[in-house]
Coordinates of C-alpha atoms in Angstrom, one line a residue:
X1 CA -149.1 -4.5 154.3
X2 CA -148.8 -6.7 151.4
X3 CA -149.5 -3.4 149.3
X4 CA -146.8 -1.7 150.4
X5 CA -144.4 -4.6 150.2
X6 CA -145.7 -4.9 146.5
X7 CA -144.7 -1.4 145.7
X8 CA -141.2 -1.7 146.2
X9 CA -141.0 -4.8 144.0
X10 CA -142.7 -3.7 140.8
X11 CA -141.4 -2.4 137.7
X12 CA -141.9 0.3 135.4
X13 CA -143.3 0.8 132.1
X14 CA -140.1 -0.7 130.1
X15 CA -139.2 -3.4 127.4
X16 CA -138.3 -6.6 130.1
X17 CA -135.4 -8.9 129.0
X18 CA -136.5 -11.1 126.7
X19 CA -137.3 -14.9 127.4
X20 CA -134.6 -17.7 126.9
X21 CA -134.9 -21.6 126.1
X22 CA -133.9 -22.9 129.8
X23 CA -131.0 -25.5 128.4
X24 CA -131.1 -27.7 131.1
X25 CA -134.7 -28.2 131.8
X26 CA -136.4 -28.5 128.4
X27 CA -138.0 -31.8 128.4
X28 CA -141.1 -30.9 126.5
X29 CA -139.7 -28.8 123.7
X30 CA -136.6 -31.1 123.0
X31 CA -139.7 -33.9 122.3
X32 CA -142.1 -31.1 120.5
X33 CA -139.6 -29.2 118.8
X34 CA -141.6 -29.6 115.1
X35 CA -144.6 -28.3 116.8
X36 CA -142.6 -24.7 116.9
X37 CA -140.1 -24.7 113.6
X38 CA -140.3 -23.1 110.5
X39 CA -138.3 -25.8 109.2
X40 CA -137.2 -29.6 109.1
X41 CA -136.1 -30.8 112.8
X42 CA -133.0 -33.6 111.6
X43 CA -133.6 -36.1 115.0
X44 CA -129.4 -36.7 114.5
X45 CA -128.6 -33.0 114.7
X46 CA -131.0 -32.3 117.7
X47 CA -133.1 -28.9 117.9
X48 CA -133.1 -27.4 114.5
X49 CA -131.6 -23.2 114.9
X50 CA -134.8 -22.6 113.4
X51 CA -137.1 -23.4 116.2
X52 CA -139.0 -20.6 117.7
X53 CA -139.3 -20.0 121.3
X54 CA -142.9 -19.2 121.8
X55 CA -144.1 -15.8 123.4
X56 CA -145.4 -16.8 126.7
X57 CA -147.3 -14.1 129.6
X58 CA -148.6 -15.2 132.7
X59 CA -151.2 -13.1 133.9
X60 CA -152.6 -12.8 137.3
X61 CA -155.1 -10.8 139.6
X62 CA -155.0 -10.0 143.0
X63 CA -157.3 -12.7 144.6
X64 CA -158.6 -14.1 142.1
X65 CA -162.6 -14.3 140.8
X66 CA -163.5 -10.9 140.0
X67 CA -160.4 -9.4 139.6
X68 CA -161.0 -8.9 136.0
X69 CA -158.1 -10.4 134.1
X70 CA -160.3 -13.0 132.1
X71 CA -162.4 -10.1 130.3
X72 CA -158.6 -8.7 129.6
X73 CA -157.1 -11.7 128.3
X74 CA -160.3 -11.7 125.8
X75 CA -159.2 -8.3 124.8
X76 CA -155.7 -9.2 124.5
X77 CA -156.6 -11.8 122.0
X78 CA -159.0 -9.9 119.9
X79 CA -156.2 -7.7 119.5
X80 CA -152.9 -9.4 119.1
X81 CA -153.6 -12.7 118.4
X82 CA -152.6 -14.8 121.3
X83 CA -153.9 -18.3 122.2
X84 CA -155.4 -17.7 125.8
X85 CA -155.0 -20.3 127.9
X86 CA -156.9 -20.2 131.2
X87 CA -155.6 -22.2 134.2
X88 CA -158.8 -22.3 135.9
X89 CA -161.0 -23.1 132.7
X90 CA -158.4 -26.0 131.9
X91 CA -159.2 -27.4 135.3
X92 CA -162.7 -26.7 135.1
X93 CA -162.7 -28.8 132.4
X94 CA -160.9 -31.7 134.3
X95 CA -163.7 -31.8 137.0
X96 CA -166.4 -31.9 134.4
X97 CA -165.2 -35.5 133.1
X98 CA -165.8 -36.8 136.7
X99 CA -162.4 -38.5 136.9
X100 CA -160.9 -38.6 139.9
X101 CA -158.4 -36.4 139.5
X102 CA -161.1 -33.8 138.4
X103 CA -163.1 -34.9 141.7
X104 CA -159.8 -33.7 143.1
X105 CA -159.5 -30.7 141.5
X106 CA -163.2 -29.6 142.5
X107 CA -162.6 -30.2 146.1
X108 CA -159.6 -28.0 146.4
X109 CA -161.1 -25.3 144.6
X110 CA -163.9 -24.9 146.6
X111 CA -161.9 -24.8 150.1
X112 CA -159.5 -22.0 148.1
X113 CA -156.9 -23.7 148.0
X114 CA -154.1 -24.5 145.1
X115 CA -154.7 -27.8 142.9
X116 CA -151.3 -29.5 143.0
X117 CA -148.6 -28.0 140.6
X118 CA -147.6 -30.9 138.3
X119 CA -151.4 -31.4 137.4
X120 CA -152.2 -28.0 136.4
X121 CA -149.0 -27.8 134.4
X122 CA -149.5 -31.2 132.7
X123 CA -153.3 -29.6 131.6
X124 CA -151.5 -26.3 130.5
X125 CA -148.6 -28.3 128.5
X126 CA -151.4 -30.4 126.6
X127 CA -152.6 -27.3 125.7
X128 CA -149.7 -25.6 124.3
X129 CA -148.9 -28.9 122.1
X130 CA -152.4 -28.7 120.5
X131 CA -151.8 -25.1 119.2
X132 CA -150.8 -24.3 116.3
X133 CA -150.4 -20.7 117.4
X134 CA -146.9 -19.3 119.1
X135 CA -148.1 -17.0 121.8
X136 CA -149.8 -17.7 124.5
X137 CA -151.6 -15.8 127.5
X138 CA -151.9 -18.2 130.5
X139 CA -154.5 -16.8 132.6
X140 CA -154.5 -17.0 136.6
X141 CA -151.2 -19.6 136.7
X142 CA -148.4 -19.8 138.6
X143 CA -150.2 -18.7 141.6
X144 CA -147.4 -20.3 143.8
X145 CA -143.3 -21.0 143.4
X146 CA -143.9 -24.1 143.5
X147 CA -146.1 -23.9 140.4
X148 CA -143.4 -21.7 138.7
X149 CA -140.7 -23.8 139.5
X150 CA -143.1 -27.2 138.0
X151 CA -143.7 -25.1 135.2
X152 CA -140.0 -24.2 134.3
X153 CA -139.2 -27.7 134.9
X154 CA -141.6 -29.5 132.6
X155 CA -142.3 -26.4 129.7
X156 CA -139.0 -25.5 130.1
X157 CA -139.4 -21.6 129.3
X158 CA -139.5 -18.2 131.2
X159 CA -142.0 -15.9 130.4
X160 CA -141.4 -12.6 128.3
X161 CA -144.4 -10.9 130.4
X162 CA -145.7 -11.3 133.6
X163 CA -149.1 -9.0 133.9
X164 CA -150.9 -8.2 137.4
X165 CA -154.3 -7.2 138.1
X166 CA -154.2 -4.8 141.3
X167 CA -158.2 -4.6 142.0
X168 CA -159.3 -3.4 145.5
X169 CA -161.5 -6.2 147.5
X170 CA -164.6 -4.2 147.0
X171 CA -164.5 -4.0 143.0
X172 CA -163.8 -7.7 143.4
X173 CA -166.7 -9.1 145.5
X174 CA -169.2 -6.6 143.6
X175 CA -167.8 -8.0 139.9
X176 CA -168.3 -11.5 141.4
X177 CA -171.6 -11.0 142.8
X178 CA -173.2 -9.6 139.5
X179 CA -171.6 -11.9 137.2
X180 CA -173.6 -15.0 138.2
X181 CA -171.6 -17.5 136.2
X182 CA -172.6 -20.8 138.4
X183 CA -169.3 -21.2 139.2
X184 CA -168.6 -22.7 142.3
X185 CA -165.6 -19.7 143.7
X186 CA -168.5 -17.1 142.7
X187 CA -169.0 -16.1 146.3
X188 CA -167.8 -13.8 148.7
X189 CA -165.9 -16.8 150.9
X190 CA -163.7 -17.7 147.9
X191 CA -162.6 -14.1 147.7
X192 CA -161.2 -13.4 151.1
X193 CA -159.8 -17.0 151.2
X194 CA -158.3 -16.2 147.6
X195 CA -157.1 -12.7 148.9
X196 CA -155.1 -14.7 152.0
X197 CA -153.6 -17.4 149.5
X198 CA -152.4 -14.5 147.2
X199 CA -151.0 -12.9 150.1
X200 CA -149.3 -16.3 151.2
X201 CA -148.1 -17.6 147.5
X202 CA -148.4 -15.7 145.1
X203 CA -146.4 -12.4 146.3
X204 CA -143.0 -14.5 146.0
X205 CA -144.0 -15.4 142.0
X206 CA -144.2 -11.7 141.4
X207 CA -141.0 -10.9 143.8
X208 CA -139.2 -13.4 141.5
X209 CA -140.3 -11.8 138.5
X210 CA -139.8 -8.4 139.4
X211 CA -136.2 -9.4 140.4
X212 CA -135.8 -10.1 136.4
X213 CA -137.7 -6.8 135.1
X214 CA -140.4 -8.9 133.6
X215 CA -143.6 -7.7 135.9
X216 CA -145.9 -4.9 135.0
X217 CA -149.0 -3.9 137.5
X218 CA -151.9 -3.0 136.3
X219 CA -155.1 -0.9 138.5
X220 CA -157.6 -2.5 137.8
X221 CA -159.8 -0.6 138.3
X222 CA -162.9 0.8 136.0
X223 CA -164.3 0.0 132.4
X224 CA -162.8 -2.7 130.7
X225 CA -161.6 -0.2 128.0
X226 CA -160.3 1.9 130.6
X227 CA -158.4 -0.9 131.8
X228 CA -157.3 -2.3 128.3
X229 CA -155.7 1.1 127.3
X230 CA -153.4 0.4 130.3
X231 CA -152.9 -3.1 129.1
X232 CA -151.9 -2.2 125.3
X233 CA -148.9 -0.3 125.3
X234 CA -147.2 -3.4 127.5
X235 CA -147.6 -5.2 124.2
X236 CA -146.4 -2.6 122.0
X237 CA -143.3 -2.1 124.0
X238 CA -142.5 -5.9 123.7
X239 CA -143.2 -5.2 119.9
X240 CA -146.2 -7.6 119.6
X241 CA -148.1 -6.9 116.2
X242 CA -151.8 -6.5 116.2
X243 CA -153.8 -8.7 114.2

């Protein structure tokens, strides 16, 4: 069902409109504005013209663990320079610090469910202010509107690209099952729970985007070269130099 609906919803191979400063809800780059000028920021004036906007795509896979968009990601930035920025391995990090919010964190993971949207976005803005760099790939994030809605609210940008990893349910579980991480969503559970959530909340991220001509889907399915050579021209198109 939730194929078909997908269908209509997706676009084609073409440049998407580009990405614009969201006036009204830029908290973070109205305080960080230095972080991403060429220039002098004069605190009277405001936001110098010469502050850049950076190049944010959100990337996603159908379901989740094994859909293969971390080993794309990698590619992406071998190839074009982008800071990856991984939703999961941001939180992963969280839990291992034994805080509470990260014994939080673990616990809603393992029953497949979303961590809570300011918390992610909070780790994934930390993240963004640390780099020097001014394109970023954030890996398996927003998974829900609520997390894109946080995530306009706080970063205060749209992204220029939203990329989605169409991999059937059997590629998924047998990429997960031979991968043998340790990781605690590396088992067959997680999958068909992650499959229902996507289903659930993720579908309306990627109706929203769609709606603005900024989604492109990808099969996912095959070699990881096979798979990249779908991935590159989405880059070229937006006119993203290789390294």
């Amino acid at each position: 069902m939730w194929r078909r609906r997908f269908a209509f919803v997706c676009s084609p191979l073409v440049s998407s409109p580009k990405s614009t400063l969201i006036h009204n809800q830029a908290p973070y780059w109205h305080e960080h504005a230095k972080a991403f000028t060429t220039g002098n920021v004069n605190s009277e004036e405001g936001i110098s013209s010469k502050v850049k906007v950076p190049f944010i795509t959100f990337v996603l896979g159908l379901g989740g663990p094994g859909s293969g968009k971390g080993t794309q990601c990698a590619k992406i930035v071998e190839t074009f320079g982008f800071a990856h920025l991984s939703a999961g391995e941001l939180l992963r990090k969280e839990m291992s610090s034994n805080s509470a919010k990260g014994v939080m964190i673990r616990d809603t993971i393992k029953e497949g469910k979303i961590v809570p949207s300011e918390v992610t976005v909070k780790l994934i803005q930390k993240a963004i202010e640390s780099s020097n760099n001014n394109k970023f790939i954030i890996d398996g994030f927003p998974r829900s509107e609520e997390n894109r809605i946080t995530f306009e609210k706080i970063i205060g940008v749209e992204p220029e690209l939203v990329i989605f990893f169409d991999c059937i349910e059997e590629e998924m579980v047998k990429r997960v099952l031979s991968r043998n991480q340790g990781r605690i969503d590396d088992n067959i559970e997680t999958v068909k729970k992650r499959l229902e959530v996507f289903v659930t909340l993720s579908l309306p991220v990627l109706d929203y985007y769609s709606r603005k001509g900024k989604v492109r889907k990808i099969e996912a399915n095959g070699t990881v070269e096979e798979i990249f050579e779908k991935v590159r021209p989405l880059f070229a198109a937006e006119k993203v130099s290789t390294k």
